[in-house]
Tab-separated table of C-alpha atoms and ligand atoms in Angstrom:
chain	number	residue	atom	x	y	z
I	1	UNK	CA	-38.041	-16.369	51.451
I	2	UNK	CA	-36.449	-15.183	54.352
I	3	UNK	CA	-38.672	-12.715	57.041
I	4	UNK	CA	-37.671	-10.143	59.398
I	5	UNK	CA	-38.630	-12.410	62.045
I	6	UNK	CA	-35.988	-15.224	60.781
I	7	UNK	CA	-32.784	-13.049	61.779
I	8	UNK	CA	-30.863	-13.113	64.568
I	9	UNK	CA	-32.057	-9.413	65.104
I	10	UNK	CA	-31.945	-7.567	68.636
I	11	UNK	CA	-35.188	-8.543	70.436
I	12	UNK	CA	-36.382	-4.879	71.632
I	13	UNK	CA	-36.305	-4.406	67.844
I	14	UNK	CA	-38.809	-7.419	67.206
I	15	UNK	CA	-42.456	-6.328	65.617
I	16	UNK	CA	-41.518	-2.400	65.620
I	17	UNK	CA	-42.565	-0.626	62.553
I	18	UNK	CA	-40.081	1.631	60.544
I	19	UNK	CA	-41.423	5.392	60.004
I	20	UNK	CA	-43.549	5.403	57.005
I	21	UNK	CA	-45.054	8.828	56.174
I	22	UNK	CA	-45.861	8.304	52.106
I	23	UNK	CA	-44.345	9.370	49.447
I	24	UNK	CA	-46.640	9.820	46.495
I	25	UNK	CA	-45.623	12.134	43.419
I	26	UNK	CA	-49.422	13.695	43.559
I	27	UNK	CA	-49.888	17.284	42.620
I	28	UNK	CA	-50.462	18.365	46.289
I	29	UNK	CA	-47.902	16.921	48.589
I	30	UNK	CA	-49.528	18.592	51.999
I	31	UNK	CA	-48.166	15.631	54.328
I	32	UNK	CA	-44.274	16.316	55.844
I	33	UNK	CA	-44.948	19.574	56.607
I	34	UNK	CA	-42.255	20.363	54.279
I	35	UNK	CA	-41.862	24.165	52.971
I	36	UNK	CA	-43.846	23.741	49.272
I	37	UNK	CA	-41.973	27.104	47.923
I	38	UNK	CA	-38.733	26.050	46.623
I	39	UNK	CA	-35.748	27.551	47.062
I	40	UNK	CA	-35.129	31.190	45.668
I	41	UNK	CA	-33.611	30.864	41.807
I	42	UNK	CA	-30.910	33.179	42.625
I	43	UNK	CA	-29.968	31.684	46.339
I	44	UNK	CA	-29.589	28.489	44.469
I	45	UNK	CA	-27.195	29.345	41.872
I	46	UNK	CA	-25.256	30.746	44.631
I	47	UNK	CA	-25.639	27.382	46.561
I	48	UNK	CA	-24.879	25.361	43.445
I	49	UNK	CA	-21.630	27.625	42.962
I	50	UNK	CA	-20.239	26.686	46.296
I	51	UNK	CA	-21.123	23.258	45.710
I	52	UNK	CA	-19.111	23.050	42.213
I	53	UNK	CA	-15.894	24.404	44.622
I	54	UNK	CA	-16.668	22.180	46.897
I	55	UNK	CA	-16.805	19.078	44.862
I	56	UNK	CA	-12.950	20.271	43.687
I	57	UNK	CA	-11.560	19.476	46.938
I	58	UNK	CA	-13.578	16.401	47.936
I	59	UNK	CA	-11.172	14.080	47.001
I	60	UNK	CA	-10.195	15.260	50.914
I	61	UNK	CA	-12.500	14.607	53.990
I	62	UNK	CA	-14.498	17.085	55.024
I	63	UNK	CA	-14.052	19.623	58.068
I	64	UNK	CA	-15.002	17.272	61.090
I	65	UNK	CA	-15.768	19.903	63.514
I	66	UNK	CA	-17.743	21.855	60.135
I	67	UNK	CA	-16.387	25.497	61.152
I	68	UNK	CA	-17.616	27.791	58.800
I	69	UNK	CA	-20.970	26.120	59.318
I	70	UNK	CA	-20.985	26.441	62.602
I	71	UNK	CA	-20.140	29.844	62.440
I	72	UNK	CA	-23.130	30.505	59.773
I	73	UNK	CA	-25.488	28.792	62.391
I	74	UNK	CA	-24.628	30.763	65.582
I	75	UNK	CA	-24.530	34.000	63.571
I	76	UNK	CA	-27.769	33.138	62.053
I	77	UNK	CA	-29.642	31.951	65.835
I	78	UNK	CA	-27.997	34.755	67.522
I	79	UNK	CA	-28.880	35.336	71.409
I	80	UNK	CA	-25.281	35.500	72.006
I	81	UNK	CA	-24.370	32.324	70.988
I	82	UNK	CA	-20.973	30.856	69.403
I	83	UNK	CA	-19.903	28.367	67.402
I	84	UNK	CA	-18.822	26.225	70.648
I	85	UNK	CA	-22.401	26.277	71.271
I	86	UNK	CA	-23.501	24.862	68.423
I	87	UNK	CA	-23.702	21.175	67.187
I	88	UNK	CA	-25.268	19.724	63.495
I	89	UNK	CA	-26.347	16.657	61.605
I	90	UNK	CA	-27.987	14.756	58.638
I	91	UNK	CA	-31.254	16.436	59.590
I	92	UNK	CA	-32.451	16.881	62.936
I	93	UNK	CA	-33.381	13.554	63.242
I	94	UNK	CA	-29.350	12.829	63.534
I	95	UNK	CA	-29.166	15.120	66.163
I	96	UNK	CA	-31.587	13.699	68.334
I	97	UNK	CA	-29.911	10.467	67.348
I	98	UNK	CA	-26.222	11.774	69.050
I	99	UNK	CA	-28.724	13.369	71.759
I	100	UNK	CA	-29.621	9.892	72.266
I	101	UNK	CA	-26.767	8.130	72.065
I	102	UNK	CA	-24.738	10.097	74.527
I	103	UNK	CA	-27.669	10.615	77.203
I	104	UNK	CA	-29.531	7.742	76.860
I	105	UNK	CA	-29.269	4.021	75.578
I	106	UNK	CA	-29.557	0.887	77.219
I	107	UNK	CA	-30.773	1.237	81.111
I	108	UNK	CA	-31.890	4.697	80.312
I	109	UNK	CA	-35.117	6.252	79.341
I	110	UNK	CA	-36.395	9.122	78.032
I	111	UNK	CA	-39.845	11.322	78.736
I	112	UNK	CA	-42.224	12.279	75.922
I	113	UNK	CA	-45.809	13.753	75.485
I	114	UNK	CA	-47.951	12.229	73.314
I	115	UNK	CA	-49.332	12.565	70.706
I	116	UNK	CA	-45.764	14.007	69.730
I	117	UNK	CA	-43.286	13.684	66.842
I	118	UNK	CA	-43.221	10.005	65.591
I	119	UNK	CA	-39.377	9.774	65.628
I	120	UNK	CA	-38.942	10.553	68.965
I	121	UNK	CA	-40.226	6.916	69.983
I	122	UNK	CA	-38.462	5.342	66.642
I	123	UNK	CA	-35.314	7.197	67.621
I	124	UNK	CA	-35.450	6.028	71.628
I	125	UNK	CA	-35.663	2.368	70.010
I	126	UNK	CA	-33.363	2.746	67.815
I	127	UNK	CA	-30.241	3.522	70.306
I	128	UNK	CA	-31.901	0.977	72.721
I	129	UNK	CA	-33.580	4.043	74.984
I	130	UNK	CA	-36.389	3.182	76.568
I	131	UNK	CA	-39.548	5.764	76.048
I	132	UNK	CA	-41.566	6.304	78.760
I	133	UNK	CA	-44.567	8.283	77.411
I	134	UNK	CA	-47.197	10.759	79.872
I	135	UNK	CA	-50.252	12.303	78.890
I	136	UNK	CA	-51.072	15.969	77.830
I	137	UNK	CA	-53.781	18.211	79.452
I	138	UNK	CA	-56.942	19.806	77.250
I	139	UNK	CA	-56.502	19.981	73.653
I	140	UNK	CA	-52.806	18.852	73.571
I	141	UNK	CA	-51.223	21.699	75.581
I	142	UNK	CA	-48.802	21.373	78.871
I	143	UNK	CA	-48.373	22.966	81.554
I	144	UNK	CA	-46.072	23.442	83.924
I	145	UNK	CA	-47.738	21.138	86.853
I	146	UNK	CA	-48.400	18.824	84.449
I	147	UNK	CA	-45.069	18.245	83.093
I	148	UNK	CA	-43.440	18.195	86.431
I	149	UNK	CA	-45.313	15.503	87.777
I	150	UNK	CA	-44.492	13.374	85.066
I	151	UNK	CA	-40.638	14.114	85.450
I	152	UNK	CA	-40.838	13.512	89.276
I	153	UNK	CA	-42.855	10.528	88.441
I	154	UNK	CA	-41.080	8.624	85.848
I	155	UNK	CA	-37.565	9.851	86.645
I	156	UNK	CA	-36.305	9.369	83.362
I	157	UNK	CA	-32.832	10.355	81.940
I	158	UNK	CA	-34.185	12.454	79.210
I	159	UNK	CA	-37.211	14.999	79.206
I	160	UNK	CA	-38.347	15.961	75.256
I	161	UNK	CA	-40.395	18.431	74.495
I	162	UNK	CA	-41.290	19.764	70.949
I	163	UNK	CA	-42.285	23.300	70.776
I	164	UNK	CA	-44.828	24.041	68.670
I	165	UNK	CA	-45.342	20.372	69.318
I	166	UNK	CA	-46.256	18.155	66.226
I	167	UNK	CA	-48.739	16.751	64.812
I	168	UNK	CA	-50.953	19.217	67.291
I	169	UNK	CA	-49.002	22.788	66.586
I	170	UNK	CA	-49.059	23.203	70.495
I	171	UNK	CA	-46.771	26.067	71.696
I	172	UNK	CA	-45.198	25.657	74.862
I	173	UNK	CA	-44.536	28.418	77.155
I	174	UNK	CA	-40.760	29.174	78.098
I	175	UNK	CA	-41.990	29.010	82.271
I	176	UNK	CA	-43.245	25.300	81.622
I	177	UNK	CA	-39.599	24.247	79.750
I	178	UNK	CA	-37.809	26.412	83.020
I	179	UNK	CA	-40.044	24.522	85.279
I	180	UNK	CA	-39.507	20.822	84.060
I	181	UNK	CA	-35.258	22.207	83.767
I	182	UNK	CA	-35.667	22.472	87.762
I	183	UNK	CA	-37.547	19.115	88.318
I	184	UNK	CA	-34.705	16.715	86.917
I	185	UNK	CA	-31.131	16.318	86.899
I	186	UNK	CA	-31.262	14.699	83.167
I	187	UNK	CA	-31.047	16.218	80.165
I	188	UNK	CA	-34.526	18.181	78.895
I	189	UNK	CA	-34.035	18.873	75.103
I	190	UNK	CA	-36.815	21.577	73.135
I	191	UNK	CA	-37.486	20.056	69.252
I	192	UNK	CA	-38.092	23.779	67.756
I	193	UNK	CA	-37.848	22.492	64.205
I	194	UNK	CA	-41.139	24.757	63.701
I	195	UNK	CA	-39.725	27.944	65.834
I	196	UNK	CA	-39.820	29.872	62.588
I	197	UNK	CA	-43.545	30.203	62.178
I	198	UNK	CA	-43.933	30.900	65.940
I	199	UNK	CA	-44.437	34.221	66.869
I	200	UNK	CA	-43.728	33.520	70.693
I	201	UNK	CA	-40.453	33.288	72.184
I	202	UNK	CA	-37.260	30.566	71.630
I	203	UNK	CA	-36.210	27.962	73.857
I	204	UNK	CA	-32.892	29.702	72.606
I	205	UNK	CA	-33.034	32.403	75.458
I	206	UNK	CA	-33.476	29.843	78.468
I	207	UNK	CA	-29.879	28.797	77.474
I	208	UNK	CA	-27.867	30.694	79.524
I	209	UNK	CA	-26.938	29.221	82.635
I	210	UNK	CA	-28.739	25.868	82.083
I	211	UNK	CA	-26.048	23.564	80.504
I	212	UNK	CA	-28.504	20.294	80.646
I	213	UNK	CA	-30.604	22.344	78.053
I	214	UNK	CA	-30.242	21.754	74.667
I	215	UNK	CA	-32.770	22.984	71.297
I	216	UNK	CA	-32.263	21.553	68.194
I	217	UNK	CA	-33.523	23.165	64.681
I	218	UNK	CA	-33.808	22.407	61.346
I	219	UNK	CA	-33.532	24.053	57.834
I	220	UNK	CA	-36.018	21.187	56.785
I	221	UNK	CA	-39.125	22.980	57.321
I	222	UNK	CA	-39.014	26.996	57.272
I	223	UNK	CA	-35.704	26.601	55.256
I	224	UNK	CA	-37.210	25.115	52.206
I	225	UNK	CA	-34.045	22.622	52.741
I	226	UNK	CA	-35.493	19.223	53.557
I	227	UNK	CA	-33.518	17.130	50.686
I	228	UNK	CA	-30.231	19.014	51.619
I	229	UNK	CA	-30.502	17.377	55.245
I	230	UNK	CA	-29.499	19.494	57.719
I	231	UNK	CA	-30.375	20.142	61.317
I	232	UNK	CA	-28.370	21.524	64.135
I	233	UNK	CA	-28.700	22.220	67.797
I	234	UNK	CA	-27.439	24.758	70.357
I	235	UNK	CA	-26.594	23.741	73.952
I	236	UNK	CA	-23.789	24.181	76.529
I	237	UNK	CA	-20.189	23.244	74.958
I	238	UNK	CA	-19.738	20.606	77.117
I	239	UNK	CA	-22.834	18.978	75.404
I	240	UNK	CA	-20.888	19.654	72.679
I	241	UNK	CA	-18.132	17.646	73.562
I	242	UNK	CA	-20.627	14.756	74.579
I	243	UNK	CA	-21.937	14.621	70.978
I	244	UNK	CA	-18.273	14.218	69.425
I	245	UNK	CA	-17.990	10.897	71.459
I	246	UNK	CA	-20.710	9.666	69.663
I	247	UNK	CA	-20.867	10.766	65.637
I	248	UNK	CA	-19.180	9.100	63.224
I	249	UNK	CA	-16.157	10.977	61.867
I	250	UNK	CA	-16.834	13.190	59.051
I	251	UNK	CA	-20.715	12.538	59.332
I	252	UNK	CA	-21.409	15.923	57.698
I	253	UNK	CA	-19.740	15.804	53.893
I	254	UNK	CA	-18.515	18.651	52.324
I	255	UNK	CA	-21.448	19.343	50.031
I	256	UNK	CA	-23.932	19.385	52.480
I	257	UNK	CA	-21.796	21.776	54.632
I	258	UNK	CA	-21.554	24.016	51.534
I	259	UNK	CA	-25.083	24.392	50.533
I	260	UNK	CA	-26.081	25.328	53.800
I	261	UNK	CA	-23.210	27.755	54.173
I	262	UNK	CA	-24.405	29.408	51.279
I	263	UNK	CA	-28.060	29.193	52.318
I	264	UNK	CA	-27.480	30.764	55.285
I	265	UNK	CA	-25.884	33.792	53.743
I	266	UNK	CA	-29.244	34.307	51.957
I	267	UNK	CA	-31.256	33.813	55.260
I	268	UNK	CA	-33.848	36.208	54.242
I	269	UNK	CA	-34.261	35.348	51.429
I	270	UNK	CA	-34.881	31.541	52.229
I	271	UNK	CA	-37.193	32.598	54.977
I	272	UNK	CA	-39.059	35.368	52.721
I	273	UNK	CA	-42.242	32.791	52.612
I	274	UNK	CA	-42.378	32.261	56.074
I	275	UNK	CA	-45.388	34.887	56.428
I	276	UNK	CA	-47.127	33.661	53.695
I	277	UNK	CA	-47.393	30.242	54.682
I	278	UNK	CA	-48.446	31.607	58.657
I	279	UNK	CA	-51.152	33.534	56.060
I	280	UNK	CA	-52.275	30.283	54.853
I	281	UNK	CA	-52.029	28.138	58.289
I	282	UNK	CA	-54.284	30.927	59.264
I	283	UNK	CA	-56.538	30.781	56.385
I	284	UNK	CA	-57.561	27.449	57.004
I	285	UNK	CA	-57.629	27.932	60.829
I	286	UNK	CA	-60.337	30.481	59.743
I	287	UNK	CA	-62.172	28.443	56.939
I	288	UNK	CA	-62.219	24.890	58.382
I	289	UNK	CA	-65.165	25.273	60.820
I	290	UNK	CA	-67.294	26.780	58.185
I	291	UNK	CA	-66.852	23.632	56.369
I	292	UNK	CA	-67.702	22.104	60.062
I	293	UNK	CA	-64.306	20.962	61.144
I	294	UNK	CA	-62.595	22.060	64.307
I	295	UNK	CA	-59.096	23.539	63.976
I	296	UNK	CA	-56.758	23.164	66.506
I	297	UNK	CA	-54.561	26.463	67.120
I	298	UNK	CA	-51.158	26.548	65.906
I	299	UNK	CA	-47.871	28.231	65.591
I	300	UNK	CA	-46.116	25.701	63.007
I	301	UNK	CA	-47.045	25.327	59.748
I	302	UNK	CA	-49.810	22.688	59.424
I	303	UNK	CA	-53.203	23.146	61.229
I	304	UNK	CA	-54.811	19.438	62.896
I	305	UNK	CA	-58.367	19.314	62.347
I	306	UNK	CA	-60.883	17.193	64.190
I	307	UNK	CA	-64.624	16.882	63.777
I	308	UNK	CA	-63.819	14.518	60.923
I	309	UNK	CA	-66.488	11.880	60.674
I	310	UNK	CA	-63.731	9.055	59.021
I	311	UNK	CA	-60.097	9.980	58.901
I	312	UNK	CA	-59.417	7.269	56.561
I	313	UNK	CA	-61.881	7.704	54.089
I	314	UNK	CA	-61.477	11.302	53.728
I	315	UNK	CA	-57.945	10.970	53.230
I	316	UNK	CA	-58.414	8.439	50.475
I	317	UNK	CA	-60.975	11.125	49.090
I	318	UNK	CA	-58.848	13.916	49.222
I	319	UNK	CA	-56.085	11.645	48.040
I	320	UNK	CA	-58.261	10.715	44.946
I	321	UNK	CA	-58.155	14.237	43.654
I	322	UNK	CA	-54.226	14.443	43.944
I	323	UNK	CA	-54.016	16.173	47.394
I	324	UNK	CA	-51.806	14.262	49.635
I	325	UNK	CA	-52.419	15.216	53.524
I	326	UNK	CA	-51.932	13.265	57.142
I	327	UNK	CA	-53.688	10.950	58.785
I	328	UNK	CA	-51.655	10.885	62.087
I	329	UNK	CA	-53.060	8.073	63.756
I	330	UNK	CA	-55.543	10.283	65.517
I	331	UNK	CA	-59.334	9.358	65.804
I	332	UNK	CA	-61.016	11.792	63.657
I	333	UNK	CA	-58.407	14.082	63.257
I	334	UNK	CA	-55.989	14.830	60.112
I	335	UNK	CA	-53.133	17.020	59.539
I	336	UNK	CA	-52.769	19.114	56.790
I	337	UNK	CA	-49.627	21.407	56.072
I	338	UNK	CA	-49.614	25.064	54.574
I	339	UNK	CA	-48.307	25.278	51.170
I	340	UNK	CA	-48.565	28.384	48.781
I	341	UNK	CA	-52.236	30.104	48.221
I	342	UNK	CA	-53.599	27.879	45.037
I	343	UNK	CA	-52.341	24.463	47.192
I	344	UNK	CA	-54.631	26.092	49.945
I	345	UNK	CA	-57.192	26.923	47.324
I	346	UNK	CA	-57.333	23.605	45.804
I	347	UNK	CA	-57.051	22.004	49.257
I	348	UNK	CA	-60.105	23.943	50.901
I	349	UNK	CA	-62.213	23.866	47.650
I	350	UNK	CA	-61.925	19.821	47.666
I	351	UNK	CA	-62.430	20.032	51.370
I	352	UNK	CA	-66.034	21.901	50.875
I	353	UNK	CA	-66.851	19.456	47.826
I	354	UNK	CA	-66.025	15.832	49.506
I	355	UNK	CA	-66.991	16.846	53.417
K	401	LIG	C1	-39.910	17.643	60.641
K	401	LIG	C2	-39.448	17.576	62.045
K	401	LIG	C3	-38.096	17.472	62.328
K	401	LIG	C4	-37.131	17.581	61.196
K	401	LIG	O1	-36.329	16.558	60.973
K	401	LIG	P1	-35.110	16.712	59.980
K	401	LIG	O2	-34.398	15.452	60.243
K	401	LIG	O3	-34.336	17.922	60.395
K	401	LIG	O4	-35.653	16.843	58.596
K	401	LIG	C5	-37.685	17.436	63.649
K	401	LIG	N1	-38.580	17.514	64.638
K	401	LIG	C6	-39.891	17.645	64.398
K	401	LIG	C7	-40.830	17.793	65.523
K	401	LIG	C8	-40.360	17.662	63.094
K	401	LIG	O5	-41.665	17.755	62.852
């Protein structure tokens, strides 16, 4: 039987692990911080009707430079933003990807703050970038002295920050993404695939005027879209331009750029269970030390918890009784996403039972 470690495969690539959050059909899927409400009945006959014309002309290639999607996006982000400014993927993941591709690669690094989004590492290795990681302050947050010392230090090519960060739910504020702008040259890219649930302000206004900025989204996670794949970006057109040298022609097909046309045109709708979730990530911020675990603040929508005596065997536990949460690598800390009331319920009730 052949082994990984048999092939001529590139050495930096040698003993990495591929991401690996599970994927069990359980009753209570709290673990990808996806949105649990799915999609609106009527927004998705609408979607599938623009799929079915869609699916009529696809025996042509798809709009490379995906117009009318662009258009939906900078209409829906707004702050004076146009389709030029905009730039969209497989997911957000993709994005970071072309991010990554164009700005960084081999002989280039980029900056990251731990404990952060696990595919900003698996991404950097991926297009041969090297990731140069720097520590946080108290209880995950950043601030502006903090992250300027490790730009000046480590001098890398790329700054990310994620905003609220995951797996902690951080916010940043917009001074400390302005301040680490000023300290490189490079590239300093926001991750607000959570920006929805945050009631503070959007990387999205620090735009103007700062063409080395760039914020990607997603309609993964507020969007209830995460098995549509679609993320997107907004930046200076000339980062625009950089990202075209890099995809691969006609990376978006027509049916993805259809159902999120048509999503978009229901964007209330899609987002209507945005405040309910907050209402849940806020019920547990408010239950959990009762039950004698200590809730870390957040603005996305999942809540890490410390004070947990064994990570591992509560999530087995909790896993037992069909509720699926994260164990994020953490030392007695898990992650736990807000679904709809009765997955709270059921999550919070097993939580006071097993503890
Ligand atoms: C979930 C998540 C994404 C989303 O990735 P997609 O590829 O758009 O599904 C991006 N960034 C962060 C920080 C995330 O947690």
């Amino acid at each position: 039987m052949t082994s990984l470690d048999d092939l001529p495969i590139r050495d930096d690539l040698r003993g990495l692990k591929p991401y690996g959050a599970p994927q069990e059909p359980v009753p209570v899927q709290l673990n990808v911080n996806e949105n649990t409400h799915p999609i609106p009945e009527a927004v998705a006959t609408d979607i599938v009707m623009s799929l079915a014309q869609a699916v009529l002309g696809a025996n042509r290639y798809p709009d490379r430079e995906f117009t009318s999607l662009r258009e939906s996006l900078s209409a829906y982000l707004g702050h004076g933003l146009a389709p030029e400014n905009i730039w969209a993927a497989n997911g957000s993941n993709e994005v970071l990807q072309h991010v990554l591709q164009a700005f960084g690669g081999p002989g280039r690094s980029v900056l990251g703050f731990p404990p952060t989004y696990s595919m900003h590492s698996i991404i950097a290795s991926g297009t041969g970038t090297r990731w140069v990681p720097a520590d946080r302050d108290q209880e995950y947050t950043l601030s502006a002295e903090t992250v300027v010392a490790a730009i000046e230090r480590e001098q890398t090519d790329i700054v990310f920050l994620c905003s609220p960060n995951n797996p902690t739910g951080t916010p940043l504020d917009l001074d400390v993404i302005a301040a680490a702008y000023n300290a490189t040259d490079g590239i300093v890219l926001v991750d607000e695939a959570y920006a929805e649930f945050a009631d503070g302000d959007t990387a999205l206004t620090l735009l103007e005027g700062r063409p080395r900025l760039l914020v990607s989204r997603t309609m993964s996670k507020a969007f209830a879209f995460a098995g549509i794949r679609l993320g997107y970006l907004a930046a200076d057109p000339a980062v625009i331009d950089a990202l075209r040298l890099v995809r691969l022609p006609y990376h978006l097909s027509s049916l993805t750029q259809a159902a999120a046309v048509a999503a978009l045109a229901h964007s209330s709708e899609m987002l209507a269970m945005v405040d309910d979730i907050k209402r849940q990530r806020d019920r547990m911020i408010e239950a959990l030390p009762a039950l004698g675990y200590l809730p870390l603040p957040s603005a996305a929508n999942f809540v890490l918890f410390g004070g947990v005596a064994n990570s591992h065997d509560l999530f087995v536990k909790l896993f037992n009784e069909g509720i699926l949460i994260r164990d994020v690598g953490i030392p007695h800390h898990l992650r736990v996403t807000a679904g709809t009331e009765a997955e709270t319920d059921i999550f919070l009730e097993a939580l006071a039972r097993l503890g």
